[in-house]
Amino acid sequence: MSKKTAAITAVGAYVPDFVLSNKVLETMVETNDEWITSRTGIKERRILKEEGKGTSFMAIKAAEDLINKRGIDPKEIDMLILATTTPDMPVAATGAYVASQIGAVNAFSYDLQAACSSFLYGMSTATSYIESGRYKKVIVIGADKMSSIIDYTDRTTCIIFGDGAGAALFEPSEEGLGLQDEYLRTDGIGREFLKIDAGGSILPPSEETVKNRQHFVQQDGKTVFKFAVSNMADVAEKVMQRNGLSKDDVQWLVPHQANKRIIDATANRMKLDASKVMMNIQKYGNTTSATLPLLLNDYEKQLKKGDNLVFAAFGGGFTWGAAYLKWAYNS
Ligand SMILES: CC(C)(COP(=O)(O)OP(=O)(O)OC[C@H]1O[C@@H](n2cnc3c(N)ncnc32)[C@H](O)[C@@H]1OP(=O)(O)O)[C@@H](O)C(=O)NCCC(=O)NCCS
């Protein structure tokens, strides 16, 4: 009998209506559409504008989209992992609120924070729970309201990030489909180069920290770029080699959407044609935990049962990794 595997059996997504284009950013900071497009590939991003609405609002919408598409009863969900870097509040797990709001009353839930690798790590966690036989329906939601932690006077970060949410349901596969392998890494050296200084236990919030704008994301873009390019390509190549996959065996690269140049470098190392590379950075920017499930949702109709997908991500921490997954359904 073949080993029980964990397959993605449904996806869902939500992005806010408000579009922040490069043209509008030109009126906010000293930048221009040509610079942003050529350096990052981003044309516009979505922003959750409504007062009082946080990451949970988008996560709930994405999960409800998935539940409606798959036609499941939320009471069947055993577990919900909310991958996010922007929880509704520092204390009280946002995932618990999301689970209650979607009617997943039999599920337990928690938040998983690994910056832009959060969803990839969540895939690994969900898979392990399912392979163990303990749970049968696990939802992983990647959701981030990046606009809540971005300084819109800082042109080196505000052009990159956007808001959004995506969700994937993991269920056991008797056909060996789903997650086949993963290679996940971290290196704490990275926290100097991409971080929010204040608001945590080292530097609690104070008038001073607010005045100094220390509650916003700061990054050394060049250093992050360098690490992201080499590490994302390394792990993607490693997963291919380890599983004997040639470029012809891979139908899709599902790369974290941080910068088109980082994605291109990963695809080049894998020798993959651009037609096999999922990309939506032009319309959403970097939505942190949401990039991977948003891609799956956008490309769902093109995916075929048995397709080989290689996921690759890189994020603050540093955190990064790659995974090899066999797609489980035709839609
Ligand atoms: C941020 C990033 C787009 C900057 O691109 P870059 O090619 O490295 O650009 P540099 O930082 O070298 O800046 C080049 C010049 O453009 C300027 N510049 C920076 N942001 C600008 C903007 N939005 N518009 C116009 N000019 C800008 C810089 O000040 C610099 O000017 P100088 O040469 O006079 O000093 C790029 O480094 C990057 O994508 N890094 C990774 C970030 C990331 O992915 N973070 C999330 C990780 S998951």
Coordinates of C-alpha atoms and ligand atoms in Angstrom, one line a residue, residues 30-32 35-36 39-40 116 155-156 159-161 194 219 221-222 224-225 256 258-259 261-262 286 314-315, ligand 1:
E30 CA 9.7 60.5 -5.2
T31 CA 9.5 57.5 -7.6
N32 CA 8.1 56.7 -11.1
W35 CA 11.7 52.7 -12.0
I36 CA 9.2 50.5 -10.1
R39 CA 13.3 47.1 -10.7
T40 CA 10.4 45.0 -9.4
C116 CA 7.2 35.6 3.4
R155 CA 10.0 54.8 -1.2
T156 CA 12.2 51.8 -0.8
I159 CA 6.3 50.4 -3.7
I160 CA 6.7 46.7 -3.0
F161 CA 4.0 45.5 -0.7
L194 CA 14.5 43.1 7.2
Q219 CA 14.9 46.7 4.9
G221 CA 16.9 46.0 -0.1
K222 CA 20.2 45.2 -1.8
V224 CA 17.8 41.0 1.0
F225 CA 17.8 40.8 -2.8
H256 CA 7.0 33.9 -3.8
A258 CA 8.8 39.6 -4.0
N259 CA 10.5 40.9 -7.1
R261 CA 14.1 39.7 -11.0
I262 CA 14.3 37.2 -8.1
N286 CA 4.3 41.4 -2.5
F314 CA 12.2 33.6 0.7
G315 CA 11.4 36.0 3.6
Ligands
LIG1 C1 14.1 47.3 -3.0 C2 14.7 47.0 -4.4 C3 13.5 46.9 -5.4 C4 15.6 48.1 -4.8 O1 16.1 47.8 -6.1 P1 17.7 48.0 -6.3 O2 17.9 47.8 -7.8 O3 18.4 47.2 -5.3 O4 17.9 49.5 -6.1 P2 18.9 50.2 -5.0 O5 18.5 50.0 -3.6 O6 20.3 49.8 -5.5 O7 18.7 51.7 -5.4 C5 19.1 52.3 -6.6 C6 18.8 53.7 -6.6 O8 17.4 53.9 -6.7 C7 16.9 54.7 -5.6 N1 15.6 54.3 -5.2 C8 15.2 53.4 -4.3 N2 13.9 53.3 -4.2 C9 13.4 54.0 -5.3 C10 12.1 54.2 -5.8 N3 11.0 53.7 -5.2 N4 12.0 55.0 -6.8 C11 13.0 55.6 -7.4 N5 14.3 55.4 -7.0 C12 14.4 54.7 -5.9 C13 17.9 54.5 -4.5 O9 17.9 55.6 -3.6 C14 19.2 54.4 -5.3 O10 19.6 55.7 -5.6 P3 21.2 56.1 -5.6 O11 21.8 55.2 -6.6 O12 21.2 57.5 -5.9 O13 21.6 55.8 -4.1 C15 15.4 45.6 -4.5 O14 16.6 45.8 -3.8 C16 14.7 44.5 -3.9 O15 13.7 44.1 -4.5 N6 15.1 43.9 -2.8 C17 14.5 42.8 -2.2 C18 13.3 43.3 -1.4 C19 12.4 42.3 -1.0 O16 12.1 41.4 -1.8 N7 11.9 42.3 0.2 C20 11.0 41.4 0.7 C21 11.6 40.1 0.9 S1 10.5 38.8 0.9

